[in-house]
């Protein structure tokens, strides 16, 4: 099982970029640390699963409270190294996050899931809502 830690130092965050880029193709190595720092100012935490001194899984989380959901832990990012998928890394990360939420008195964990990951989350006991995240590009419009 991997060791799970929070990444806080710039070298560690920088080291996480190749794995996070497997999940988030819009990010760039030269701006990654600044983007993580910007999110950290809003309560984001970057959690890593480490095996043999190598980052094999990442979770980006934030504690939240909304009118629709109440207090909860939100998982913004969850990725396991392609070479380690199916070996329990994602499950270990989610179990660690459940323990964190429980310890902090947060009754639920929420996340948005890609269709390809729904089976994984269902096996972990997640219930899928009917809401579908959506967005509208407003850059460059008047």
PDB file of C-alpha atoms in Angstrom:
ATOM      1  CA  UNK A   1       0.000   0.000   0.000  1.00  0.00           C
ATOM      2  CA  UNK A   2       1.243   3.484  -0.738  1.00  0.00           C
ATOM      3  CA  UNK A   3       2.233   6.105   1.793  1.00  0.00           C
ATOM      4  CA  UNK A   4      -0.135   9.062   1.582  1.00  0.00           C
ATOM      5  CA  UNK A   5       1.057  12.600   2.272  1.00  0.00           C
ATOM      6  CA  UNK A   6       0.126  16.193   1.473  1.00  0.00           C
ATOM      7  CA  UNK A   7       2.444  17.916  -0.988  1.00  0.00           C
ATOM      8  CA  UNK A   8       3.345  21.418   0.164  1.00  0.00           C
ATOM      9  CA  UNK A   9       6.905  22.191  -0.921  1.00  0.00           C
ATOM     10  CA  UNK A  10       7.514  23.532  -4.418  1.00  0.00           C
ATOM     11  CA  UNK A  11       9.846  20.670  -5.447  1.00  0.00           C
ATOM     12  CA  UNK A  12       7.223  18.100  -4.422  1.00  0.00           C
ATOM     13  CA  UNK A  13       4.433  19.932  -6.233  1.00  0.00           C
ATOM     14  CA  UNK A  14       6.643  20.243  -9.312  1.00  0.00           C
ATOM     15  CA  UNK A  15       7.311  16.507  -9.131  1.00  0.00           C
ATOM     16  CA  UNK A  16       3.535  15.895  -9.260  1.00  0.00           C
ATOM     17  CA  UNK A  17       3.078  17.630 -12.616  1.00  0.00           C
ATOM     18  CA  UNK A  18       3.700  14.652 -14.943  1.00  0.00           C
ATOM     19  CA  UNK A  19       1.045  12.599 -13.174  1.00  0.00           C
ATOM     20  CA  UNK A  20      -1.496  15.434 -12.893  1.00  0.00           C
ATOM     21  CA  UNK A  21      -1.027  16.132 -16.598  1.00  0.00           C
ATOM     22  CA  UNK A  22      -2.350  12.601 -17.296  1.00  0.00           C
ATOM     23  CA  UNK A  23      -5.681  13.857 -15.906  1.00  0.00           C
ATOM     24  CA  UNK A  24      -5.616  17.563 -16.751  1.00  0.00           C
ATOM     25  CA  UNK A  25      -4.374  18.198 -20.271  1.00  0.00           C
ATOM     26  CA  UNK A  26      -4.930  21.973 -19.990  1.00  0.00           C
ATOM     27  CA  UNK A  27      -2.127  22.454 -17.453  1.00  0.00           C
ATOM     28  CA  UNK A  28       1.488  23.310 -18.303  1.00  0.00           C
ATOM     29  CA  UNK A  29       4.683  22.509 -16.423  1.00  0.00           C
ATOM     30  CA  UNK A  30       5.790  26.144 -16.305  1.00  0.00           C
ATOM     31  CA  UNK A  31       2.568  27.328 -14.605  1.00  0.00           C
ATOM     32  CA  UNK A  32       1.616  24.245 -12.583  1.00  0.00           C
ATOM     33  CA  UNK A  33       3.043  25.307  -9.206  1.00  0.00           C
ATOM     34  CA  UNK A  34       1.497  28.781  -9.520  1.00  0.00           C
ATOM     35  CA  UNK A  35      -1.891  27.236 -10.318  1.00  0.00           C
ATOM     36  CA  UNK A  36      -1.672  24.903  -7.331  1.00  0.00           C
ATOM     37  CA  UNK A  37      -0.637  27.819  -5.091  1.00  0.00           C
ATOM     38  CA  UNK A  38      -3.588  29.860  -6.363  1.00  0.00           C
ATOM     39  CA  UNK A  39      -5.959  27.035  -5.480  1.00  0.00           C
ATOM     40  CA  UNK A  40      -4.268  26.514  -2.108  1.00  0.00           C
ATOM     41  CA  UNK A  41      -5.177  30.106  -1.249  1.00  0.00           C
ATOM     42  CA  UNK A  42      -8.793  28.946  -1.593  1.00  0.00           C
ATOM     43  CA  UNK A  43      -8.331  25.841   0.572  1.00  0.00           C
ATOM     44  CA  UNK A  44      -7.068  23.270  -1.953  1.00  0.00           C
ATOM     45  CA  UNK A  45      -4.790  20.458  -0.777  1.00  0.00           C
ATOM     46  CA  UNK A  46      -2.724  18.247  -3.069  1.00  0.00           C
ATOM     47  CA  UNK A  47      -2.478  14.732  -1.647  1.00  0.00           C
ATOM     48  CA  UNK A  48      -0.035  12.166  -3.040  1.00  0.00           C
ATOM     49  CA  UNK A  49       0.233   8.396  -2.869  1.00  0.00           C
ATOM     50  CA  UNK A  50       3.918   7.453  -2.800  1.00  0.00           C
ATOM     51  CA  UNK A  51       5.482   4.076  -3.589  1.00  0.00           C
ATOM     52  CA  UNK A  52       9.262   3.587  -3.672  1.00  0.00           C
ATOM     53  CA  UNK A  53       9.743   7.388  -3.556  1.00  0.00           C
ATOM     54  CA  UNK A  54       7.587   7.793  -6.673  1.00  0.00           C
ATOM     55  CA  UNK A  55       4.248   9.623  -6.872  1.00  0.00           C
ATOM     56  CA  UNK A  56       1.783   7.021  -8.151  1.00  0.00           C
ATOM     57  CA  UNK A  57      -1.489   8.755  -7.295  1.00  0.00           C
ATOM     58  CA  UNK A  58      -2.805  12.245  -6.624  1.00  0.00           C
ATOM     59  CA  UNK A  59      -5.929  13.733  -5.131  1.00  0.00           C
ATOM     60  CA  UNK A  60      -6.758  17.426  -5.154  1.00  0.00           C
ATOM     61  CA  UNK A  61      -9.284  18.219  -2.440  1.00  0.00           C
ATOM     62  CA  UNK A  62     -11.001  21.087  -0.693  1.00  0.00           C
ATOM     63  CA  UNK A  63     -13.300  21.363   2.267  1.00  0.00           C
ATOM     64  CA  UNK A  64     -16.526  23.058   1.287  1.00  0.00           C
ATOM     65  CA  UNK A  65     -19.972  24.067   2.447  1.00  0.00           C
ATOM     66  CA  UNK A  66     -22.722  24.874  -0.013  1.00  0.00           C
ATOM     67  CA  UNK A  67     -26.448  25.461   0.399  1.00  0.00           C
ATOM     68  CA  UNK A  68     -27.207  22.483  -1.814  1.00  0.00           C
ATOM     69  CA  UNK A  69     -24.813  20.016  -0.178  1.00  0.00           C
ATOM     70  CA  UNK A  70     -23.981  21.336   3.280  1.00  0.00           C
ATOM     71  CA  UNK A  71     -20.504  20.610   4.677  1.00  0.00           C
ATOM     72  CA  UNK A  72     -18.457  18.188   2.588  1.00  0.00           C
ATOM     73  CA  UNK A  73     -15.089  17.273   1.167  1.00  0.00           C
ATOM     74  CA  UNK A  74     -14.882  17.892  -2.574  1.00  0.00           C
ATOM     75  CA  UNK A  75     -12.460  15.894  -4.704  1.00  0.00           C
ATOM     76  CA  UNK A  76     -11.390  18.107  -7.603  1.00  0.00           C
ATOM     77  CA  UNK A  77      -8.761  15.730  -8.949  1.00  0.00           C
ATOM     78  CA  UNK A  78      -8.080  12.015  -8.603  1.00  0.00           C
ATOM     79  CA  UNK A  79      -5.526  10.279 -10.798  1.00  0.00           C
ATOM     80  CA  UNK A  80      -3.475   7.117 -10.623  1.00  0.00           C
ATOM     81  CA  UNK A  81      -0.389   6.593 -12.757  1.00  0.00           C
ATOM     82  CA  UNK A  82      -1.382   4.661 -15.886  1.00  0.00           C
ATOM     83  CA  UNK A  83       1.203   1.991 -15.026  1.00  0.00           C
ATOM     84  CA  UNK A  84      -0.308   1.485 -11.527  1.00  0.00           C
ATOM     85  CA  UNK A  85      -4.030   1.422 -12.370  1.00  0.00           C
ATOM     86  CA  UNK A  86      -5.901  -1.531 -10.959  1.00  0.00           C
ATOM     87  CA  UNK A  87      -3.408  -2.054  -8.126  1.00  0.00           C
ATOM     88  CA  UNK A  88      -5.339  -0.316  -5.327  1.00  0.00           C
ATOM     89  CA  UNK A  89      -3.727   3.132  -5.425  1.00  0.00           C
ATOM     90  CA  UNK A  90      -6.976   5.006  -6.144  1.00  0.00           C
ATOM     91  CA  UNK A  91      -8.838   2.919  -3.599  1.00  0.00           C
ATOM     92  CA  UNK A  92      -6.164   3.671  -0.980  1.00  0.00           C
ATOM     93  CA  UNK A  93      -6.360   7.401  -1.726  1.00  0.00           C
ATOM     94  CA  UNK A  94     -10.153   7.403  -1.438  1.00  0.00           C
ATOM     95  CA  UNK A  95     -10.034   5.433   1.831  1.00  0.00           C
ATOM     96  CA  UNK A  96      -7.561   7.985   3.211  1.00  0.00           C
ATOM     97  CA  UNK A  97      -9.854  10.830   2.108  1.00  0.00           C
ATOM     98  CA  UNK A  98     -12.825   9.139   3.783  1.00  0.00           C
ATOM     99  CA  UNK A  99     -10.840   8.970   7.011  1.00  0.00           C
ATOM    100  CA  UNK A 100      -9.923  12.640   6.684  1.00  0.00           C
ATOM    101  CA  UNK A 101     -13.536  13.663   6.073  1.00  0.00           C
ATOM    102  CA  UNK A 102     -14.711  11.577   9.021  1.00  0.00           C
ATOM    103  CA  UNK A 103     -12.018  13.025  11.314  1.00  0.00           C
ATOM    104  CA  UNK A 104     -13.018  16.564  10.324  1.00  0.00           C
ATOM    105  CA  UNK A 105     -16.729  15.942  10.846  1.00  0.00           C
ATOM    106  CA  UNK A 106     -17.572  16.189   7.147  1.00  0.00           C
ATOM    107  CA  UNK A 107     -20.491  13.834   6.454  1.00  0.00           C
ATOM    108  CA  UNK A 108     -19.977  13.388   2.694  1.00  0.00           C
ATOM    109  CA  UNK A 109     -17.478  13.371  -0.123  1.00  0.00           C
ATOM    110  CA  UNK A 110     -18.541  14.795  -3.476  1.00  0.00           C
ATOM    111  CA  UNK A 111     -16.809  14.690  -6.844  1.00  0.00           C
ATOM    112  CA  UNK A 112     -17.477  15.002 -10.545  1.00  0.00           C
ATOM    113  CA  UNK A 113     -16.722  11.827 -12.443  1.00  0.00           C
ATOM    114  CA  UNK A 114     -15.826  11.074 -15.997  1.00  0.00           C
ATOM    115  CA  UNK A 115     -18.052   8.380 -17.497  1.00  0.00           C
ATOM    116  CA  UNK A 116     -15.016   6.092 -17.756  1.00  0.00           C
ATOM    117  CA  UNK A 117     -14.467   6.261 -13.966  1.00  0.00           C
ATOM    118  CA  UNK A 118     -18.048   5.744 -12.800  1.00  0.00           C
ATOM    119  CA  UNK A 119     -17.597   1.997 -12.281  1.00  0.00           C
ATOM    120  CA  UNK A 120     -14.634   2.663  -9.981  1.00  0.00           C
ATOM    121  CA  UNK A 121     -16.620   5.136  -7.882  1.00  0.00           C
ATOM    122  CA  UNK A 122     -19.690   2.881  -7.777  1.00  0.00           C
ATOM    123  CA  UNK A 123     -17.523   0.079  -6.353  1.00  0.00           C
ATOM    124  CA  UNK A 124     -16.478   2.508  -3.618  1.00  0.00           C
ATOM    125  CA  UNK A 125     -20.117   3.206  -2.754  1.00  0.00           C
ATOM    126  CA  UNK A 126     -20.665   6.539  -4.488  1.00  0.00           C
ATOM    127  CA  UNK A 127     -24.201   7.488  -5.510  1.00  0.00           C
ATOM    128  CA  UNK A 128     -24.547   9.352  -8.788  1.00  0.00           C
ATOM    129  CA  UNK A 129     -26.782  12.406  -8.862  1.00  0.00           C
ATOM    130  CA  UNK A 130     -28.899  13.528 -11.764  1.00  0.00           C
ATOM    131  CA  UNK A 131     -27.094  16.878 -12.046  1.00  0.00           C
ATOM    132  CA  UNK A 132     -24.727  17.178 -14.972  1.00  0.00           C
ATOM    133  CA  UNK A 133     -21.866  19.664 -14.631  1.00  0.00           C
ATOM    134  CA  UNK A 134     -21.886  22.140 -17.486  1.00  0.00           C
ATOM    135  CA  UNK A 135     -19.994  25.234 -18.551  1.00  0.00           C
ATOM    136  CA  UNK A 136     -20.120  28.082 -21.010  1.00  0.00           C
ATOM    137  CA  UNK A 137     -17.025  29.701 -22.511  1.00  0.00           C
ATOM    138  CA  UNK A 138     -17.222  33.469 -21.979  1.00  0.00           C
ATOM    139  CA  UNK A 139     -13.639  34.336 -22.901  1.00  0.00           C
ATOM    140  CA  UNK A 140     -13.509  36.723 -25.816  1.00  0.00           C
ATOM    141  CA  UNK A 141     -17.246  37.484 -25.813  1.00  0.00           C
ATOM    142  CA  UNK A 142     -18.668  40.907 -25.180  1.00  0.00           C
TER     143      UNK A 142
END
